[in-house]
Short mmCIF file of C-alpha atoms in Angstrom, two decimals:
data_model
loop_
_atom_site.label_atom_id
_atom_site.label_comp_id
_atom_site.label_asym_id
_atom_site.label_seq_id
_atom_site.Cartn_x
_atom_site.Cartn_y
_atom_site.Cartn_z
CA MET A 1 110.38 70.53 85.08
CA ILE A 2 109.48 71.60 88.63
CA LYS A 3 112.23 73.31 90.59
CA HIS A 4 112.31 73.65 94.38
CA ASN A 5 115.71 75.25 94.98
CA PRO A 6 115.56 78.64 96.76
CA PRO A 7 117.02 81.59 94.89
CA SER A 8 120.30 83.13 95.95
CA PRO A 9 119.67 85.84 98.55
CA GLU A 10 121.97 88.48 97.06
CA PRO A 11 119.63 89.51 94.20
CA LEU A 12 116.71 89.47 96.63
CA HIS A 13 118.43 92.00 98.86
CA ARG A 14 119.34 94.08 95.79
CA ALA A 15 115.70 94.09 94.75
CA ILE A 16 114.61 95.26 98.21
CA SER A 17 117.17 98.07 98.06
CA ARG A 18 115.52 99.31 94.83
CA PHE A 19 111.96 99.40 96.18
CA GLY A 20 112.29 103.12 96.82
CA SER A 21 112.52 103.87 93.09
CA VAL A 22 109.33 101.95 92.17
CA THR A 23 105.86 103.41 91.53
CA VAL A 24 102.82 101.12 91.51
CA LEU A 25 99.40 101.99 90.09
CA VAL A 26 96.69 100.32 92.20
CA VAL A 27 93.13 100.08 90.84
CA GLY A 28 90.25 98.33 92.58
CA ASP A 29 87.90 98.20 95.54
CA PHE A 30 88.94 100.45 98.45
CA ILE A 31 87.46 99.34 101.77
CA LEU A 32 87.41 100.92 105.22
CA ASP A 33 88.27 98.41 107.96
CA ARG A 34 87.15 99.14 111.52
CA PHE A 35 88.41 97.05 114.43
CA VAL A 36 86.53 97.32 117.75
CA ASN A 37 88.10 95.59 120.76
CA GLY A 38 86.47 94.90 124.11
CA VAL A 39 85.49 92.31 126.70
CA ILE A 40 82.40 90.18 127.21
CA GLU A 41 81.30 89.89 130.85
CA ARG A 42 77.57 89.26 130.65
CA ILE A 43 74.61 88.23 128.50
CA SER A 44 72.12 90.88 127.40
CA PRO A 45 68.80 90.89 129.29
CA GLU A 46 67.10 91.83 126.01
CA ALA A 47 68.13 88.72 124.07
CA PRO A 48 70.41 85.69 124.59
CA ILE A 49 73.44 87.45 123.15
CA PRO A 50 76.74 88.58 124.70
CA VAL A 51 77.30 92.24 125.52
CA LEU A 52 80.61 93.60 124.26
CA HIS A 53 82.06 96.38 126.40
CA GLY A 54 84.14 98.42 123.99
CA ARG A 55 87.70 99.27 125.01
CA GLY A 56 88.89 100.96 121.84
CA GLU A 57 88.77 100.92 118.09
CA MET A 58 91.12 101.31 115.15
CA LEU A 59 90.56 102.26 111.52
CA ALA A 60 92.62 100.87 108.63
CA MET A 61 92.46 100.66 104.87
CA GLY A 62 91.33 97.33 103.47
CA GLY A 63 91.12 95.88 99.97
CA ALA A 64 93.04 97.94 97.44
CA GLY A 65 93.74 100.42 100.23
CA ASN A 66 95.71 97.80 102.13
CA VAL A 67 97.72 97.10 98.96
CA VAL A 68 98.59 100.81 98.79
CA SER A 69 99.44 100.85 102.50
CA ASN A 70 101.89 97.97 102.10
CA ILE A 71 103.52 99.51 99.03
CA VAL A 72 104.16 102.73 100.92
CA SER A 73 105.40 101.01 104.09
CA LEU A 74 107.90 99.09 101.92
CA GLY A 75 109.32 102.41 100.76
CA ALA A 76 107.77 102.67 97.29
CA ALA A 77 105.25 105.08 95.76
CA ALA A 78 101.62 104.19 95.04
CA ILE A 79 99.00 105.82 92.82
CA PRO A 80 95.47 104.80 93.88
CA VAL A 81 92.65 104.90 91.33
CA SER A 82 89.03 104.03 92.13
CA VAL A 83 85.55 105.37 92.73
CA ILE A 84 84.40 105.64 96.36
CA GLY A 85 81.37 107.11 98.06
CA ASP A 86 81.00 110.74 99.05
CA ASP A 87 80.39 109.61 102.63
CA HIS A 88 82.01 109.37 106.07
CA ALA A 89 83.84 106.12 105.27
CA GLY A 90 85.18 107.68 102.09
CA ASN A 91 86.36 110.71 104.03
CA ASN A 92 88.25 108.40 106.39
CA LEU A 93 89.97 106.67 103.48
CA ILE A 94 90.99 109.98 101.92
CA GLY A 95 92.36 111.12 105.27
CA MET A 96 94.40 107.95 105.83
CA LEU A 97 95.88 108.10 102.35
CA GLY A 98 96.84 111.71 102.99
CA GLU A 99 98.58 110.70 106.22
CA LEU A 100 100.66 108.24 104.18
CA GLY A 101 101.61 111.00 101.75
CA VAL A 102 99.68 109.35 98.92
CA GLY A 103 97.92 111.55 96.36
CA THR A 104 94.17 111.04 96.04
CA ASP A 105 93.45 112.77 92.73
CA GLY A 106 92.68 109.36 91.21
CA LEU A 107 89.89 108.63 93.70
CA ALA A 108 86.61 109.87 92.29
CA ARG A 109 83.76 110.49 94.75
CA GLY A 110 80.23 109.44 93.81
CA ARG A 111 77.05 110.55 95.61
CA GLU A 112 75.29 107.43 94.35
CA ARG A 113 78.01 105.07 95.55
CA MET A 114 78.59 103.73 99.07
CA THR A 115 82.15 103.23 100.33
CA SER A 116 82.47 99.63 101.49
CA SER A 117 83.08 99.36 105.22
CA LYS A 118 83.74 96.30 107.39
CA SER A 119 83.54 96.48 111.19
CA ARG A 120 85.08 93.63 113.16
CA PHE A 121 84.21 93.24 116.84
CA SER A 122 86.59 91.24 119.02
CA ALA A 123 86.72 90.17 122.65
CA LEU A 124 90.11 89.20 124.05
CA ASN A 125 91.49 89.05 120.49
CA GLN A 126 88.75 86.64 119.36
CA GLN A 127 86.50 88.01 116.63
CA VAL A 128 82.85 87.62 117.64
CA LEU A 129 81.04 89.58 114.91
CA ARG A 130 81.63 91.29 111.58
CA PHE A 131 79.28 94.01 110.36
CA ASP A 132 79.51 94.99 106.66
CA GLU A 133 78.11 98.18 105.17
CA GLU A 134 78.26 98.12 101.38
CA GLU A 135 76.34 98.16 98.15
CA ILE A 136 77.76 96.01 95.38
CA LYS A 137 77.13 97.45 91.94
CA PRO A 138 79.13 98.14 88.76
CA LEU A 139 80.31 101.58 87.75
CA GLY A 140 77.94 103.88 85.91
CA ASP A 141 78.96 105.20 82.50
CA ALA A 142 80.30 108.50 83.85
CA GLU A 143 82.14 106.78 86.73
CA ARG A 144 83.69 104.29 84.33
CA ALA A 145 84.89 107.03 81.99
CA THR A 146 86.42 108.90 84.92
CA LEU A 147 88.20 105.77 86.16
CA ILE A 148 89.65 105.01 82.71
CA ARG A 149 90.80 108.61 82.34
CA HIS A 150 92.60 108.52 85.69
CA VAL A 151 94.30 105.22 84.81
CA ARG A 152 95.54 106.53 81.47
CA ALA A 153 96.89 109.67 83.15
CA ALA A 154 98.73 107.66 85.82
CA LEU A 155 100.26 105.01 83.55
CA ALA A 156 103.15 107.21 82.45
CA GLN A 157 104.39 107.41 86.05
CA ALA A 158 103.79 103.75 86.95
CA ASP A 159 106.28 100.89 86.63
CA ILE A 160 103.69 98.18 87.23
CA VAL A 161 99.91 97.90 87.77
CA ILE A 162 97.87 95.97 90.35
CA LEU A 163 94.15 95.29 89.93
CA SER A 164 92.75 94.50 93.38
CA ASP A 165 89.33 92.89 92.90
CA TYR A 166 87.30 92.43 96.08
CA GLY A 167 84.05 91.95 94.17
CA LYS A 168 82.51 95.28 95.14
CA GLY A 169 81.86 96.36 91.56
CA ILE A 170 84.74 98.62 90.54
CA LEU A 171 86.21 96.01 88.17
CA HIS A 172 82.93 94.43 87.06
CA ASP A 173 81.21 94.56 83.65
CA GLY A 174 84.37 94.41 81.54
CA VAL A 175 86.26 97.18 83.38
CA ALA A 176 89.06 94.79 84.37
CA GLY A 177 89.51 93.60 80.78
CA GLU A 178 89.55 97.14 79.42
CA LEU A 179 92.17 98.20 81.98
CA ILE A 180 94.33 95.17 81.20
CA SER A 181 94.28 96.02 77.49
CA ILE A 182 95.23 99.64 78.21
CA CYS A 183 98.09 98.59 80.48
CA ARG A 184 99.47 95.99 78.08
CA GLU A 185 99.32 98.48 75.19
CA ALA A 186 101.34 100.87 77.34
CA GLY A 187 103.91 98.14 78.02
CA LYS A 188 103.10 97.94 81.75
CA PRO A 189 102.91 94.57 83.53
CA VAL A 190 99.54 94.08 85.21
CA LEU A 191 98.94 91.75 88.17
CA VAL A 192 95.47 90.76 89.33
CA ASP A 193 94.29 89.67 92.76
CA PRO A 194 91.16 87.88 91.48
CA LYS A 195 87.68 87.35 92.86
CA GLY A 196 84.97 84.91 91.81
CA ARG A 197 85.07 81.92 89.49
CA ASP A 198 85.18 83.54 86.06
CA TYR A 199 88.78 84.48 85.25
CA ALA A 200 87.92 85.29 81.64
CA ARG A 201 87.35 88.85 82.89
CA TYR A 202 91.13 89.06 83.55
CA ALA A 203 92.23 87.66 80.17
CA GLY A 204 95.60 88.94 79.01
CA ALA A 205 96.89 89.89 82.48
CA THR A 206 100.57 89.30 83.16
CA ALA A 207 99.72 87.19 86.20
CA ILE A 208 96.94 86.39 88.64
CA THR A 209 97.48 85.65 92.34
CA PRO A 210 94.69 83.35 93.60
CA ASN A 211 94.92 81.34 96.79
CA ARG A 212 94.60 77.57 96.56
CA LYS A 213 90.83 77.58 97.20
CA GLU A 214 90.22 80.30 94.59
CA LEU A 215 92.36 78.42 92.06
CA GLY A 216 90.25 75.32 92.58
CA GLU A 217 87.02 77.27 92.19
CA ALA A 218 88.27 78.77 88.93
CA VAL A 219 88.84 75.32 87.38
CA GLY A 220 85.82 73.69 89.01
CA ARG A 221 87.56 71.17 91.26
CA ALA A 222 89.55 71.02 94.48
CA VAL A 223 93.33 71.23 94.11
CA PHE A 224 95.86 70.29 96.79
CA ALA A 225 99.04 68.55 95.61
CA ASP A 226 101.86 70.19 93.64
CA ASP A 227 100.93 68.52 90.37
CA GLU A 228 97.26 69.47 90.80
CA ILE A 229 98.25 73.11 91.35
CA VAL A 230 100.41 73.07 88.22
CA THR A 231 97.70 71.44 86.07
CA ALA A 232 95.02 73.89 87.24
CA ALA A 233 97.26 76.92 86.73
CA ARG A 234 98.18 75.83 83.21
CA GLU A 235 94.51 75.38 82.34
CA LEU A 236 93.94 79.02 83.23
CA ILE A 237 97.07 80.14 81.38
CA SER A 238 95.91 78.33 78.25
CA ALA A 239 92.32 79.56 78.50
CA HIS A 240 92.97 83.22 79.33
CA GLY A 241 96.44 84.10 78.08
CA PHE A 242 98.12 84.78 81.43
CA ASP A 243 101.92 84.77 81.38
CA TYR A 244 101.94 82.82 84.64
CA VAL A 245 99.98 82.11 87.83
CA VAL A 246 101.16 82.79 91.38
CA ALA A 247 99.15 80.59 93.74
CA THR A 248 99.35 81.14 97.49
CA ARG A 249 98.99 77.90 99.44
CA SER A 250 98.76 78.87 103.11
CA GLU A 251 101.11 76.71 105.20
CA LYS A 252 102.58 75.13 102.03
CA GLY A 253 103.93 78.41 100.70
CA MET A 254 103.50 79.51 97.10
CA SER A 255 103.61 78.05 93.60
CA VAL A 256 104.71 80.02 90.54
CA VAL A 257 103.53 78.29 87.39
CA GLY A 258 104.20 79.20 83.77
CA ALA A 259 103.35 77.33 80.58
CA GLU A 260 106.74 75.61 80.58
CA ASP A 261 108.12 75.89 84.11
CA ALA A 262 106.99 75.84 87.72
CA ARG A 263 108.46 76.29 91.16
CA HIS A 264 107.09 75.60 94.62
CA ILE A 265 108.36 77.79 97.44
CA ALA A 266 108.06 76.43 100.96
CA THR A 267 106.79 78.70 103.68
CA GLN A 268 108.59 79.51 106.91
CA ALA A 269 106.84 77.99 109.93
CA ARG A 270 105.37 80.60 112.28
CA GLU A 271 102.40 81.18 114.58
CA VAL A 272 99.38 82.49 112.68
CA PHE A 273 97.25 85.15 114.37
CA ASP A 274 95.28 86.63 111.47
CA VAL A 275 95.27 86.09 107.71
CA SER A 276 93.34 89.33 107.05
CA GLY A 277 95.07 91.26 104.29
CA ALA A 278 97.86 88.74 103.76
CA GLY A 279 97.01 88.51 100.06
CA ASP A 280 97.32 92.29 99.78
CA THR A 281 100.81 92.16 101.26
CA VAL A 282 101.79 89.30 98.96
CA ILE A 283 100.73 91.02 95.73
CA ALA A 284 102.22 94.35 96.84
CA THR A 285 105.60 92.75 97.59
CA PHE A 286 105.52 90.64 94.43
CA ALA A 287 104.80 93.69 92.27
CA LEU A 288 107.56 95.74 93.90
CA ALA A 289 110.10 92.96 93.46
CA LEU A 290 109.22 92.51 89.78
CA ALA A 291 109.45 96.24 89.13
CA ALA A 292 112.77 96.32 91.01
CA GLY A 293 114.32 93.80 88.63
CA ALA A 294 113.70 90.42 90.27
CA ASP A 295 112.43 87.55 88.14
CA ARG A 296 109.08 86.02 89.03
CA PHE A 297 110.58 83.23 91.15
CA MET A 298 112.67 85.65 93.18
CA ALA A 299 109.70 87.98 93.49
CA ALA A 300 107.61 85.08 94.78
CA SER A 301 110.28 84.23 97.37
CA LEU A 302 110.11 87.79 98.69
CA ALA A 303 106.29 87.78 98.61
CA ASN A 304 106.23 84.45 100.43
CA ALA A 305 108.46 85.81 103.19
CA ALA A 306 106.28 88.92 103.39
CA GLY A 307 103.09 86.93 103.77
CA GLY A 308 104.69 84.91 106.54
CA VAL A 309 105.33 88.08 108.53
CA VAL A 310 101.86 89.61 108.29
CA VAL A 311 99.94 86.49 109.28
CA GLY A 312 101.74 86.84 112.61
CA LYS A 313 100.10 90.23 113.13
CA ARG A 314 96.54 91.10 114.01
CA GLY A 315 94.23 92.96 111.63
CA THR A 316 94.99 94.13 108.12
CA ALA A 317 98.68 94.60 108.87
CA ARG A 318 101.28 96.24 106.72
CA LEU A 319 104.90 95.28 106.26
CA THR A 320 108.12 97.25 106.61
CA VAL A 321 111.38 96.78 104.72
CA GLU A 322 113.11 95.90 108.00
CA GLU A 323 110.60 93.13 108.71
CA LEU A 324 110.94 91.76 105.19
CA THR A 325 114.74 91.78 105.39
CA GLY A 326 114.63 89.96 108.71
CA ALA A 327 112.19 87.35 107.40
CA LEU A 328 114.29 86.79 104.31
CA PHE A 329 117.43 86.37 106.41
CA ARG A 330 115.75 83.87 108.74
CA SER A 331 114.16 81.91 105.89
CA HIS A 332 117.54 80.89 104.49
CA GLY A 333 118.77 79.67 107.87
CA PRO A 334 122.19 78.30 108.77
CA VAL A 335 122.31 75.86 105.87
CA ALA A 336 122.99 78.62 103.37
CA HIS A 337 125.77 80.69 104.93
CA HIS A 338 126.20 82.83 101.82
CA SER A 339 122.84 84.42 102.67
CA ALA A 340 124.68 86.18 105.52
CA ILE A 341 126.71 88.25 103.01
CA LEU A 342 124.79 91.51 102.67
CA ASP A 343 125.30 95.02 101.38
CA ALA A 344 125.39 98.01 103.72
CA ALA A 345 121.73 98.94 103.27
CA ALA A 346 120.54 95.38 103.87
CA VAL A 347 122.67 94.93 106.97
CA ALA A 348 121.38 98.23 108.41
CA ARG A 349 117.80 97.06 107.86
CA LEU A 350 118.60 93.68 109.39
CA GLY A 351 120.23 95.35 112.39
CA ALA A 352 117.09 97.43 112.92
CA THR A 353 114.98 94.28 112.74
CA TRP A 354 117.11 92.53 115.35
CA LYS A 355 116.90 95.53 117.67
CA ASN A 356 113.11 95.63 117.28
CA GLU A 357 113.08 91.99 118.36
CA GLY A 358 114.98 92.93 121.54
CA LEU A 359 118.32 91.50 120.41
CA SER A 360 121.64 93.23 120.97
CA VAL A 361 123.73 93.87 117.84
CA GLY A 362 127.53 93.75 117.89
CA PHE A 363 130.03 94.88 115.25
CA THR A 364 133.67 94.23 114.53
CA ASN A 365 135.78 94.66 111.43
CA GLY A 366 139.03 93.81 109.73
CA CYS A 367 140.75 92.42 106.63
CA PHE A 368 140.70 88.75 107.71
CA ASP A 369 142.94 87.84 104.79
CA ILE A 370 144.18 84.42 105.88
CA LEU A 371 141.90 83.14 108.63
CA HIS A 372 143.84 81.93 111.68
CA ALA A 373 143.27 81.02 115.33
CA GLY A 374 143.58 84.64 116.41
CA HIS A 375 140.73 85.66 114.13
CA VAL A 376 138.51 82.80 115.33
CA SER A 377 139.21 83.67 118.96
CA LEU A 378 138.41 87.36 118.37
CA LEU A 379 135.14 86.59 116.63
CA HIS A 380 134.11 84.06 119.27
CA ALA A 381 134.79 86.62 122.00
CA ALA A 382 132.91 89.31 120.07
CA ARG A 383 129.86 87.07 119.61
CA SER A 384 129.82 86.29 123.33
CA GLN A 385 129.18 89.99 123.97
CA CYS A 386 125.99 90.25 121.85
CA ASP A 387 123.02 88.36 120.42
CA ARG A 388 123.94 89.04 116.79
CA LEU A 389 127.35 89.88 115.33
CA VAL A 390 127.93 91.86 112.13
CA LEU A 391 131.40 91.70 110.62
CA GLY A 392 132.66 94.57 108.46
CA LEU A 393 135.16 93.28 105.89
CA ASN A 394 137.62 95.49 104.03
CA SER A 395 137.25 95.23 100.26
CA ASP A 396 140.20 94.16 98.11
CA ALA A 397 140.93 97.76 97.14
CA SER A 398 140.78 98.82 100.77
CA VAL A 399 143.18 96.05 101.82
CA ARG A 400 145.67 97.04 99.11
CA ARG A 401 145.67 100.61 100.37
CA LEU A 402 146.21 99.48 103.96
CA LYS A 403 148.54 96.50 103.49
CA GLY A 404 150.31 97.08 100.18
CA PRO A 405 150.07 95.88 96.56
CA GLY A 406 150.69 92.21 97.44
CA ARG A 407 147.55 91.94 99.49
CA PRO A 408 145.02 90.53 99.92
CA VAL A 409 145.99 86.91 99.38
CA ASN A 410 142.32 85.89 99.22
CA ASN A 411 139.79 88.05 97.38
CA GLU A 412 136.86 89.67 99.15
CA HIS A 413 134.32 87.12 97.92
CA ASP A 414 136.34 84.18 99.25
CA ARG A 415 137.07 85.94 102.53
CA ALA A 416 133.41 86.81 103.00
CA CYS A 417 132.28 83.24 102.29
CA VAL A 418 134.71 81.76 104.82
CA LEU A 419 133.72 84.26 107.51
CA ALA A 420 129.99 83.88 106.87
CA ALA A 421 130.36 80.14 107.46
CA LEU A 422 131.57 80.70 111.05
CA ALA A 423 128.98 80.07 113.76
CA SER A 424 130.03 83.25 115.56
CA VAL A 425 129.22 85.51 112.58
CA ASP A 426 125.61 86.42 111.75
CA ALA A 427 126.20 88.81 108.85
CA VAL A 428 129.14 89.97 106.72
CA VAL A 429 129.25 93.29 104.90
CA VAL A 430 132.10 94.41 102.62
CA PHE A 431 133.05 98.09 102.78
CA GLU A 432 135.18 100.04 100.30
CA GLU A 433 136.51 102.79 102.57
CA ASP A 434 139.68 102.58 104.64
CA THR A 435 137.62 102.60 107.83
CA PRO A 436 134.14 101.28 108.67
CA LEU A 437 132.94 104.59 110.10
CA ALA A 438 130.08 105.07 107.60
CA LEU A 439 128.97 101.50 108.17
CA ILE A 440 129.01 101.95 111.95
CA GLU A 441 126.99 105.16 111.61
CA ALA A 442 124.37 103.34 109.54
CA LEU A 443 124.19 100.24 111.75
CA LEU A 444 124.60 101.95 115.16
CA PRO A 445 125.56 98.70 116.91
CA ASP A 446 124.92 98.25 120.61
CA ILE A 447 128.44 96.86 121.05
CA LEU A 448 131.61 97.68 119.10
CA VAL A 449 134.35 95.05 119.47
CA LYS A 450 138.07 95.37 118.67
CA GLY A 451 141.27 93.66 119.77
CA ALA A 452 143.09 94.74 122.92
CA ASP A 453 145.94 96.13 120.81
CA TYR A 454 143.65 99.18 120.45
CA THR A 455 142.51 101.64 123.08
CA VAL A 456 138.97 102.95 123.19
CA ASP A 457 140.21 106.35 121.99
CA THR A 458 141.74 104.81 118.85
CA VAL A 459 138.80 102.58 117.85
CA VAL A 460 137.08 104.00 114.76
CA GLY A 461 133.43 104.73 115.52
CA ALA A 462 133.77 104.43 119.28
CA ASP A 463 132.40 107.93 119.85
CA VAL A 464 129.45 107.25 117.54
CA VAL A 465 128.49 104.06 119.37
CA GLN A 466 128.94 105.54 122.83
CA LYS A 467 126.93 108.65 121.97
CA ALA A 468 124.07 106.38 120.85
CA GLY A 469 124.15 104.56 124.20
CA GLY A 470 126.29 101.61 123.13
CA ARG A 471 129.61 100.40 124.48
CA VAL A 472 133.08 99.50 123.22
CA VAL A 473 134.65 96.16 124.18
CA LEU A 474 138.36 95.32 123.75
CA VAL A 475 139.14 91.60 123.71
CA ASP A 476 142.49 89.88 124.22
CA LEU A 477 144.28 88.56 121.14
CA VAL A 478 146.03 85.23 120.70
CA ALA A 479 149.74 85.93 120.94
CA GLY A 480 151.88 85.31 117.88
CA LYS A 481 149.01 84.93 115.44
CA SER A 482 148.73 87.35 112.50
CA THR A 483 148.17 87.21 108.76
CA THR A 484 151.36 89.21 108.15
CA GLY A 485 153.33 86.71 110.22
CA THR A 486 151.82 83.77 108.39
CA ILE A 487 152.66 85.28 105.01
CA GLY A 488 156.20 85.97 106.18
CA LYS A 489 156.70 82.34 107.18
CA LEU A 490 155.29 81.13 103.87
CA ARG A 491 157.66 83.34 101.93
CA ALA A 492 160.59 82.20 104.06
CA GLY A 493 159.61 78.59 103.49
CA GLY A 494 159.07 78.10 107.21
CA ALA A 495 156.36 76.38 109.18
CA THR A 496 153.07 78.14 109.85
CA ASN A 497 152.01 76.34 113.01
#
């Protein structure tokens, strides 16, 4: 049975919050990416070719290096293992890994090996030439033994393993299969970003992550429709013993296919600038989510959102937790209001994402026990002051301490669901303390909104917001409307108009 329903967002946000405790072992082809930008204003007098006037260049890690870069930028730890050349490109890779705080003990240097390097030349953001410097060859016996030794030493620290095969030779000649056996014996899941047509070399892997074209090449025919993707993936599962296949499908999203189940995850429409490195971001995010406790369908939803972000960037881009949180929030949209109910860490990340997008973030708080016209008016007024409004909601325990043992009437889950459904509210976060001070300090809203029954001096967090350059807004309340009054009328058997 093929399922299309999106997963609930709450466990996705919980998985993101646990990324910081995950360690990923990354083995494969490390590549140096060089991006040269310039302008073309004339044709060379030496030959009928354009002359590129360079205006700057940037270096980045590609291949397995880009996987490591994304893991680190998402807040996790990475252990790189490979063999690179004892050359200038290799020195650059070692330096960039050091700048990320990543240990390089697992990167062996070989005098007989060239570090793969790709130089991309662009004029006005249009790539006009790519120049590759590389020598594709398998590992020698000594290099192979060193690689295996480094993998075995790192496995004890790793939660999950990624094999990033860019076809440069590191995983050739049975190395991939040997590593998969070692990882499975150690009880570590192993994901493979494959290369080429022969997937027998990856037999026994937990999962492979081909794109649609690569999946078709592996089964010897083109695949497009959902059922064709499922059939092709199951052929590979049956032939090579994979637990499942995660197929990326460009504008159609992703498909996660097991022997007995499958799910297709739609992508979020966005402008595509560059697909370079998107597969690295996808497998990095998928691995982190799995290691953080998400199931494979939830992990694919996160990876799908991640891939959607990086194709909107230029070059081999890396992803941040804030960007992933924002993409996840947007992907659920207004039709699933419960996706607006977040924990404190997630709402802080989302607030940072909104600010990076140039949006102003507002905050207000309260118990909101029985929603009434006064509440709706307050929230509408608060939302009019900002681009995005976060509502801090007192937990049940907090309400009891503030209002007495008979309160709240509605539990925190029900109150949060009702508030999240309001058009004026963009995110709801439940807090356990008597005041939202810690939440305000984490979010640092641009605008703090309370009712006019307060003064600025008595608003919790006002000094924090003002010190950070924000402002406090007091809005008028609807006279005669309060939860306490409503409860009193109900108990007296009176009307609650």
